[in-house]
Short mmCIF file of C-alpha atoms in Angstrom, two decimals:
data_model
loop_
_atom_site.label_atom_id
_atom_site.label_comp_id
_atom_site.label_asym_id
_atom_site.label_seq_id
_atom_site.Cartn_x
_atom_site.Cartn_y
_atom_site.Cartn_z
CA MET X 20 -76.52 -2.51 -1.68
CA VAL X 21 -73.60 -1.40 0.16
CA LEU X 22 -72.57 -4.15 2.88
CA ASP X 23 -71.46 -3.05 6.34
CA ALA X 24 -68.60 -4.89 6.33
CA GLU X 25 -67.36 -2.95 3.34
CA ASP X 26 -67.28 0.20 5.67
CA LYS X 27 -65.69 -2.14 8.46
CA LEU X 28 -62.88 -3.32 5.91
CA ASP X 29 -62.15 0.61 4.77
CA GLU X 30 -61.72 0.78 8.57
CA ALA X 31 -59.33 -1.81 8.87
CA LYS X 32 -57.66 -0.30 5.48
CA TYR X 33 -57.37 3.20 7.11
CA PHE X 34 -55.70 1.52 10.45
CA LEU X 35 -52.96 -0.39 8.11
CA ALA X 36 -52.34 3.14 6.21
CA LEU X 37 -51.48 4.65 9.99
CA MET X 38 -49.43 1.61 10.46
CA GLN X 39 -47.52 2.21 7.54
CA GLU X 40 -46.90 5.82 8.37
CA ASN X 41 -45.97 5.02 11.91
CA VAL X 42 -43.64 2.86 11.44
CA SER X 43 -41.04 4.12 13.44
CA ASP X 44 -43.18 5.07 16.26
CA SER X 45 -43.80 2.00 18.49
CA LYS X 46 -46.65 3.57 20.38
CA LYS X 47 -48.53 4.63 17.59
CA PHE X 48 -47.75 1.57 15.32
CA LYS X 49 -48.98 -0.79 17.80
CA TYR X 50 -52.30 1.26 18.67
CA ASN X 51 -53.35 1.11 14.94
CA LEU X 52 -52.26 -2.52 15.03
CA SER X 53 -54.59 -3.15 17.83
CA ALA X 54 -57.68 -1.24 16.09
CA PHE X 55 -56.53 -2.97 12.88
CA LEU X 56 -56.97 -6.49 14.38
CA ALA X 57 -60.44 -5.11 15.96
CA ALA X 58 -61.65 -3.72 12.95
CA ALA X 59 -60.51 -6.80 10.49
CA ARG X 60 -62.11 -9.41 12.54
CA SER X 61 -65.52 -7.81 12.79
CA VAL X 62 -65.57 -8.14 9.08
CA THR X 63 -66.78 -11.76 8.71
CA ASP X 64 -69.01 -10.73 12.34
CA ILE X 65 -70.72 -7.96 10.41
CA LEU X 66 -71.44 -10.34 7.09
CA ARG X 67 -73.26 -12.75 9.32
CA THR X 68 -75.32 -9.88 10.97
CA GLN X 69 -76.31 -8.23 7.67
CA LEU X 70 -76.79 -11.31 5.49
CA ALA X 71 -77.74 -14.04 8.03
CA GLN X 72 -81.36 -14.36 6.68
CA LYS X 73 -80.35 -14.85 2.99
CA PRO X 74 -80.83 -18.59 1.70
CA GLY X 75 -77.73 -20.49 2.15
CA PHE X 76 -75.80 -17.90 3.85
CA ARG X 77 -75.35 -19.66 7.14
CA ARG X 78 -73.53 -22.90 5.18
CA TRP X 79 -71.77 -20.71 3.29
CA HIS X 80 -70.51 -18.39 5.99
CA ASP X 81 -69.70 -21.44 8.12
CA SER X 82 -67.35 -22.78 5.28
CA LYS X 83 -65.82 -19.52 5.15
CA LYS X 84 -64.97 -19.47 8.96
CA LYS X 85 -63.23 -22.65 8.80
CA GLU X 86 -61.42 -21.63 5.84
CA LEU X 87 -60.17 -18.48 7.41
CA GLU X 88 -59.00 -21.04 10.77
CA LYS X 89 -57.31 -22.93 8.24
CA ASN X 90 -55.34 -20.20 6.62
CA ARG X 91 -51.82 -19.30 8.60
CA VAL X 92 -51.92 -15.77 7.88
CA SER X 93 -55.92 -15.28 9.17
CA LYS X 94 -55.60 -17.95 11.94
CA LEU X 95 -52.31 -15.58 13.16
CA MET X 96 -54.26 -12.50 12.58
CA MET X 97 -57.52 -13.51 14.87
CA ASP X 98 -55.52 -15.38 17.23
CA LYS X 99 -53.43 -11.82 18.07
CA ARG X 100 -56.80 -10.06 18.17
CA ILE X 101 -58.01 -12.55 20.76
CA TYR X 102 -54.95 -12.45 22.31
CA ASN X 103 -54.83 -8.30 22.48
CA ILE X 104 -58.44 -7.74 23.37
CA HIS X 105 -58.61 -10.61 26.23
CA LEU X 106 -55.33 -10.75 27.52
CA ARG X 107 -52.97 -8.09 27.06
CA PRO X 108 -51.57 -5.47 24.64
CA ILE X 109 -50.08 -6.90 21.28
CA ASN X 110 -46.19 -7.56 21.43
CA ALA X 111 -45.08 -7.17 18.12
CA LYS X 112 -41.17 -6.76 18.01
CA HIS X 113 -39.38 -4.12 16.09
CA HIS X 114 -36.20 -4.16 13.64
CA THR X 115 -34.26 -1.46 12.28
CA LYS X 116 -31.35 -2.41 9.69
CA ILE X 117 -28.98 -0.25 8.80
CA GLU X 118 -26.85 -0.54 5.70
CA THR X 119 -23.83 1.53 4.60
CA THR X 120 -21.42 1.27 1.83
CA GLU X 121 -17.62 2.33 2.64
CA MET X 122 -14.44 1.89 0.40
CA ILE X 123 -11.60 0.51 1.97
CA HIS X 124 -8.67 0.61 0.21
CA VAL X 125 -5.42 -2.03 0.96
CA LEU X 126 -2.27 -1.71 -0.53
CA ASP X 127 -0.40 -4.45 -1.43
CA GLY X 128 3.47 -4.88 -1.77
CA ALA X 129 6.13 -6.56 0.20
CA LEU X 130 9.41 -5.39 1.92
CA VAL X 131 12.06 -7.71 2.05
CA VAL X 132 15.57 -7.94 3.49
CA LEU X 133 17.95 -10.02 2.00
CA THR X 134 21.32 -10.79 3.80
CA HIS X 135 24.16 -12.06 1.67
CA GLU X 136 26.65 -14.50 2.81
CA ASN X 137 29.20 -11.54 3.23
CA GLY X 138 26.79 -9.98 5.77
CA THR X 139 25.95 -7.07 3.36
CA LYS X 140 21.90 -6.63 3.59
CA GLU X 141 19.92 -5.65 0.58
CA ILE X 142 16.14 -4.07 0.92
CA ILE X 143 14.25 -5.09 -2.17
CA SER X 144 10.79 -3.56 -2.29
CA SER X 145 7.80 -4.12 -4.55
CA GLU X 146 5.82 -1.31 -5.72
CA HIS X 147 2.07 -1.21 -5.32
CA GLU X 148 -0.16 -0.35 -8.10
CA PRO X 149 -1.97 3.14 -7.76
CA GLN X 150 -5.78 2.77 -6.44
CA PRO X 151 -8.51 4.51 -8.43
CA LYS X 152 -10.09 7.05 -6.51
CA ALA X 153 -12.43 5.77 -3.97
CA PRO X 154 -16.18 6.62 -4.63
CA GLU X 155 -18.15 8.86 -2.25
CA PRO X 156 -19.49 6.91 0.63
CA THR X 157 -23.40 6.22 0.35
CA GLU X 158 -26.03 7.37 2.77
CA PRO X 159 -27.00 4.92 4.87
CA LYS X 160 -30.13 2.81 3.76
CA ILE X 161 -32.56 2.42 6.76
CA THR X 162 -35.16 -0.88 6.47
CA GLU X 163 -37.53 -1.04 9.43
CA TYR X 164 -40.06 -3.82 9.98
CA TRP X 165 -42.40 -5.34 12.94
CA PHE X 166 -42.76 -9.05 13.34
CA PHE X 167 -44.45 -11.41 15.39
CA GLU X 168 -42.48 -13.87 17.27
CA GLU X 169 -44.48 -16.98 16.17
CA CYS X 170 -43.40 -15.51 12.43
CA PRO X 171 -40.37 -13.27 12.25
CA GLU X 172 -39.40 -13.81 8.77
CA VAL X 173 -42.52 -11.80 7.63
CA ASP X 174 -43.40 -8.18 8.33
CA VAL X 175 -46.55 -7.52 10.20
CA LEU X 176 -47.41 -5.15 7.21
CA ILE X 177 -47.27 -7.50 5.32
CA LEU X 178 -49.28 -9.96 7.05
CA CYS X 179 -51.77 -7.39 7.42
CA THR X 180 -51.97 -6.85 3.81
CA GLU X 181 -52.55 -10.18 3.36
CA TYR X 182 -55.00 -10.81 5.79
CA LEU X 183 -56.97 -7.69 4.14
CA GLN X 184 -56.92 -9.27 0.75
CA ILE X 185 -58.41 -12.66 2.03
CA LEU X 186 -61.13 -10.52 3.73
CA SER X 187 -61.51 -8.48 0.76
CA ASN X 188 -61.87 -11.57 -1.28
CA ILE X 189 -64.71 -13.23 1.04
CA VAL X 190 -66.58 -9.75 1.14
CA SER X 191 -66.52 -9.73 -2.65
CA GLU X 192 -67.67 -13.10 -2.80
CA SER X 193 -70.66 -12.47 -0.17
CA LYS X 194 -72.15 -9.72 -2.62
CA SER X 195 -71.90 -11.63 -5.55
CA LYS X 196 -73.94 -14.71 -3.86
CA PHE X 197 -76.00 -12.83 -1.53
CA VAL X 198 -76.89 -9.61 -2.50
CA ALA X 199 -78.73 -8.69 -5.60
#
């Protein structure tokens, strides 16, 4: 038996893939994040609808719901979905980091003017050693990521991937326990 929740899980994976493809396009990223949150949150609701009549399911489902509420990632994602659906569009922040390497040569040496007692001046110069040829500059490395203000150290894509894994584990466990 294929669970409808598996289809909803695939839908969430689809929107995650679109988020990954559109990390540079803020509108597309945010719209797909919104769709991801809605699809992902529906997974356990659909499980409950489809398996509610199975003996022991309600107790098991209630315990999983409590686990989701205690887990930092799933709690954040469920809260974001509520905010996004009922209050206002999600406000994830975008960060772009550009790294480049350039070689700067500094020549060391000294120029000393020595004035003798008789008033004559002597210029003393130390030679600098020839520098090796500088390597070519590298292409800039551009890294982009999205984050929530509540969790600025973690990329939204990583949070979504972790949330999907949590939900996938729940779907797998429900199949093994309640689907013949």
